[in-house]
Short mmCIF file of C-alpha atoms in Angstrom, two decimals:
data_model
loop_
_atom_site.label_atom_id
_atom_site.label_comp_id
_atom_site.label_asym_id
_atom_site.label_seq_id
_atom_site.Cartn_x
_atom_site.Cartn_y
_atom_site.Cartn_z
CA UNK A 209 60.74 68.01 55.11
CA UNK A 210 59.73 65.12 52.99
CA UNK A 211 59.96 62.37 55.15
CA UNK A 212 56.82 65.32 57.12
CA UNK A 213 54.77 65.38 54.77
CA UNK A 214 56.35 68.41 53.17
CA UNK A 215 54.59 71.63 54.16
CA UNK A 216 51.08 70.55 53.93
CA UNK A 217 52.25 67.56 56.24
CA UNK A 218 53.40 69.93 58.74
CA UNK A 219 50.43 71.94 58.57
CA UNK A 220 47.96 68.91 58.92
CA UNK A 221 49.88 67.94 62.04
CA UNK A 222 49.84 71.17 63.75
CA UNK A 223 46.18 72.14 63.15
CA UNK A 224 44.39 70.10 65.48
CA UNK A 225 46.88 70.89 68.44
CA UNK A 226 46.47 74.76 67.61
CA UNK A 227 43.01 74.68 67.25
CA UNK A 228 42.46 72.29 70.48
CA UNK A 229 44.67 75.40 72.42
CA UNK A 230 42.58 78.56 71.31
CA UNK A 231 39.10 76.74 71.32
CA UNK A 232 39.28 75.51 75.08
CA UNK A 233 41.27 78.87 75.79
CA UNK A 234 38.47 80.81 74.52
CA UNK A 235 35.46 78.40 75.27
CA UNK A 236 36.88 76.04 78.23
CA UNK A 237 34.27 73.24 77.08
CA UNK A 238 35.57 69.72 76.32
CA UNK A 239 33.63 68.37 73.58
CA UNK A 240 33.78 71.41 71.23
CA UNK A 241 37.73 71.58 71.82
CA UNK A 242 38.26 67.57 70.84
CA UNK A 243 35.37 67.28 68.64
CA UNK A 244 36.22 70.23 66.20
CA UNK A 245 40.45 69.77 65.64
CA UNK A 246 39.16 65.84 64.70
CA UNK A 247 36.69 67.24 61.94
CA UNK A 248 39.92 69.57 60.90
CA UNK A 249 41.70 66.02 60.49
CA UNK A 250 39.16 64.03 59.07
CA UNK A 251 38.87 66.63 56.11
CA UNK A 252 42.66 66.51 55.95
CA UNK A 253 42.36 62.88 55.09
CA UNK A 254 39.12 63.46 52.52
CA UNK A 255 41.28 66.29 50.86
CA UNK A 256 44.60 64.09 50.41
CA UNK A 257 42.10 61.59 49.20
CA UNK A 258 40.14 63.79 46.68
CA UNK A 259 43.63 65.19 45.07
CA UNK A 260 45.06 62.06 44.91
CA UNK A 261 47.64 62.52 47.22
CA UNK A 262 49.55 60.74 50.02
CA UNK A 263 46.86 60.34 52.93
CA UNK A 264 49.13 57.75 55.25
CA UNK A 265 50.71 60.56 57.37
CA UNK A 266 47.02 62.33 57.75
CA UNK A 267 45.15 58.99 58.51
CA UNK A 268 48.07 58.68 61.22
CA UNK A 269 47.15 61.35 62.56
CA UNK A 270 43.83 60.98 62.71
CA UNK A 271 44.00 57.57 64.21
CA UNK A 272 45.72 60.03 67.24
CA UNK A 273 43.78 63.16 67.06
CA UNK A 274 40.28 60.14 67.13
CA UNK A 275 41.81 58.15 70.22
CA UNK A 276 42.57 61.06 71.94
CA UNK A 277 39.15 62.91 71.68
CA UNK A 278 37.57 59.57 72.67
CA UNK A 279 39.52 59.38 75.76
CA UNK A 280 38.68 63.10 77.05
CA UNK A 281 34.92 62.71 75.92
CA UNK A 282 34.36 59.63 77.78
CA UNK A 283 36.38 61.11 81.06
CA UNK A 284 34.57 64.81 80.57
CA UNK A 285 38.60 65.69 81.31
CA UNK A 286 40.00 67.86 78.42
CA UNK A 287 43.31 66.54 80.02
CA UNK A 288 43.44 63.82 79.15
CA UNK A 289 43.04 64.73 75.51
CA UNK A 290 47.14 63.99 76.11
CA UNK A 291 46.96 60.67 77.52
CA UNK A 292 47.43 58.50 74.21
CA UNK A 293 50.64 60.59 73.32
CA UNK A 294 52.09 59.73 76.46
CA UNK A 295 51.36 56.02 75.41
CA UNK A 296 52.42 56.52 72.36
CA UNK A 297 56.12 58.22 73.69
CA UNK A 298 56.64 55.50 76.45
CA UNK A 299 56.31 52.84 74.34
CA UNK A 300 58.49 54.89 71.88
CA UNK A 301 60.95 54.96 74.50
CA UNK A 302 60.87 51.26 76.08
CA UNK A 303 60.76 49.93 72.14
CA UNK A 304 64.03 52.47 71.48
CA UNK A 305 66.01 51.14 74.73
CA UNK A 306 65.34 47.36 74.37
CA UNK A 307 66.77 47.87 70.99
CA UNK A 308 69.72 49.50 72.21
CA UNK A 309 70.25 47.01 75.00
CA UNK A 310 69.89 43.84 72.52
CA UNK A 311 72.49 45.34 70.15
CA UNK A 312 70.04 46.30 67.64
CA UNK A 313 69.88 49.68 67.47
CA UNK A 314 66.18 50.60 66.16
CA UNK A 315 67.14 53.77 64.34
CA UNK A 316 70.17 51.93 62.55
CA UNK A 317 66.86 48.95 61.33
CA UNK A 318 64.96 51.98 59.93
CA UNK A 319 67.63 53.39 58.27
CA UNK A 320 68.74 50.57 56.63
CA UNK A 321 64.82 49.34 55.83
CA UNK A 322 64.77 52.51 53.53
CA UNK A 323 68.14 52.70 52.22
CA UNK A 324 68.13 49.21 51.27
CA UNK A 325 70.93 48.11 53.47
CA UNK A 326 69.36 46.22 56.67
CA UNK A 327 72.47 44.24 57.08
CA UNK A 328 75.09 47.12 57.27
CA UNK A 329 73.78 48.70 60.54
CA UNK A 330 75.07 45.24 62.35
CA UNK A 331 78.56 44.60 60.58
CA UNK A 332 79.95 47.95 59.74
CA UNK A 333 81.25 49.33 62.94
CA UNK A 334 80.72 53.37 61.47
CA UNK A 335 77.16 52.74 60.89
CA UNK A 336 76.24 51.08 64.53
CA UNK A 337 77.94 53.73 65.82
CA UNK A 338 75.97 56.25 64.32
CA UNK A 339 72.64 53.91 64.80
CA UNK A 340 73.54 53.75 68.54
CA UNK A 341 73.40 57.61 68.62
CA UNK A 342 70.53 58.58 66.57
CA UNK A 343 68.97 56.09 68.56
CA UNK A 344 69.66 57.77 72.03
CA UNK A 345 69.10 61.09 70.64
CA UNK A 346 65.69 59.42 70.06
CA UNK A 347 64.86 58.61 73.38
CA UNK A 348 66.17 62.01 74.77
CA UNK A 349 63.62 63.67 72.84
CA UNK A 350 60.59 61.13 73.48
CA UNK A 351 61.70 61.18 76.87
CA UNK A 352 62.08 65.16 77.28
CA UNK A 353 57.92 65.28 75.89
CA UNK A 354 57.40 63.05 78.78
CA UNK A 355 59.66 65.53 81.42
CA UNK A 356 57.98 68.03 80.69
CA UNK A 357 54.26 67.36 80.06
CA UNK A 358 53.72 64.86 82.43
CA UNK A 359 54.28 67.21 85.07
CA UNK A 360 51.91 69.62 83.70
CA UNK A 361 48.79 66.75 82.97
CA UNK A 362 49.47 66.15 86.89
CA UNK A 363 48.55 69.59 87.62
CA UNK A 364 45.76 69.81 85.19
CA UNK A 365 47.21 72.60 83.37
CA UNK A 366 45.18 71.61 80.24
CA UNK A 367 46.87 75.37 78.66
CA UNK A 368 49.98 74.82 79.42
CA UNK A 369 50.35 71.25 77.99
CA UNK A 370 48.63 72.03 75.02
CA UNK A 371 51.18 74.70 74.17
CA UNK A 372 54.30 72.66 75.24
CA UNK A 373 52.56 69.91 73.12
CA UNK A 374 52.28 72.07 69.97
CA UNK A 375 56.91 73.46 70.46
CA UNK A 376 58.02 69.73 71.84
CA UNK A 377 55.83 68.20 68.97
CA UNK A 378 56.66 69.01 64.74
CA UNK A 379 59.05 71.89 65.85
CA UNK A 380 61.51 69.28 67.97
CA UNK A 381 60.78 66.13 65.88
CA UNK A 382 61.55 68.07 62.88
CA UNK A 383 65.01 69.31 64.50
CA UNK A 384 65.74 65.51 65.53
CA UNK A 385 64.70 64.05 62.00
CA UNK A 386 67.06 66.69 60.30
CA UNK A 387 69.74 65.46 62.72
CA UNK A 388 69.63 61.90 62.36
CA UNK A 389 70.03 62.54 58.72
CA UNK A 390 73.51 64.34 59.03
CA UNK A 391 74.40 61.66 61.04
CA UNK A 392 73.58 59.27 58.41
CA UNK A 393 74.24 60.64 55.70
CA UNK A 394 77.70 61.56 57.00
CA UNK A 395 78.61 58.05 57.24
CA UNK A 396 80.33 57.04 54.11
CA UNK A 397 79.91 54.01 52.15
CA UNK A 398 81.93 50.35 52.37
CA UNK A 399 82.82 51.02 48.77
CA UNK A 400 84.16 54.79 49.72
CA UNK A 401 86.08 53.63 52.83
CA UNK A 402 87.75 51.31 51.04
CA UNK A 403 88.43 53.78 48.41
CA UNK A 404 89.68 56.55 50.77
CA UNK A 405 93.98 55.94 51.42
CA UNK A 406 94.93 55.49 54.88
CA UNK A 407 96.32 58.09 56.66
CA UNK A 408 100.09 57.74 58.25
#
């Protein structure tokens, strides 16, 4: 929950996305459906500002919400409104297998970036492990978003995406944050391990 924002986090993510849904449901025009969820996240940045708070995860998401109103205003497509997250999960993707395929797992080099151990996801055999799997479970879920919405931009079923945008977005990177944690955290330390007698 922290590492979202906490509540407000989640909220600030899944405002634009809900309001970009029931606008164009309701009103079907392109400009008022893109141009009103990025004043929503615009404020969400001057509010974090104002109270002093964190505004990195709300600028981030403005930078996303902006790009992807600019794109469907200057195509007149409220489609492709989704085109920058598909960037955004195919790179995810490419970046998560090249790391896997040179040995480098890129969920194992976060981990360690912010517990303070970059080294140990290369020589401890437990934690590559682990880094190897949170690292595919990674690009099952970036490449799931891309399975399924794809499919639906293709058919320009502008409804339909938005909705499967709003469940395969904070709901299912929630879930897989929560999971790679476990994971993590269920690893035990060098210190531990060498602690712990061996079993006969």
């Amino acid at each position: 929950l922290q590492a979202m924002g906490g509540v407000r986090g989640i909220v600030e993510s899944l405002l634009p996305g809900l309001l970009f849904l029931v606008i164009y449901t309701i009103t079907q025009d392109v400009w008022i459906s893109v141009l009103v969820p990025l004043g929503v996240s615009i404020l969400a940045v001057l509010l974090r500002v104002v109270t002093k708070g964190q505004p990195v995860l709300a600028f981030a998401g403005l930078i996303g919400v902006g790009i992807s109103a600019a794109v469907a205003l200057f195509t007149g497509n409220a489609n492709d409104n989704f085109l920058w997250g598909f960037i955004v999960n195919s790179v995810g993707v490419v970046a998560l297998t090249v790391s896997l395929l040179a040995r480098r797992p890129l969920v194992g080099l976060i981990a360690g970036g912010l517990t303070g151990t970059p080294y140990a996801w290369r020589t401890e055999p437990a934690r590559r492990a682990v880094a190897v799997r949170a690292t595919i479970l990674w690009i099952c879920v970036l490449g799931a978003r891309l399975a399924v919405q794809v499919p639906l931009y293709a058919a320009e079923a502008t409804q339909a995406l938005a909705t499967t945008k709003l469940l395969m977005g904070v709901p299912l990177y929630g879930a897989a944050l929560w999971v790679t944690w476990l994971m993590v955290r269920a690893v035990p330390e060098a210190d531990e391990r060498r602690d712990t007698p061996a079993s006969s």
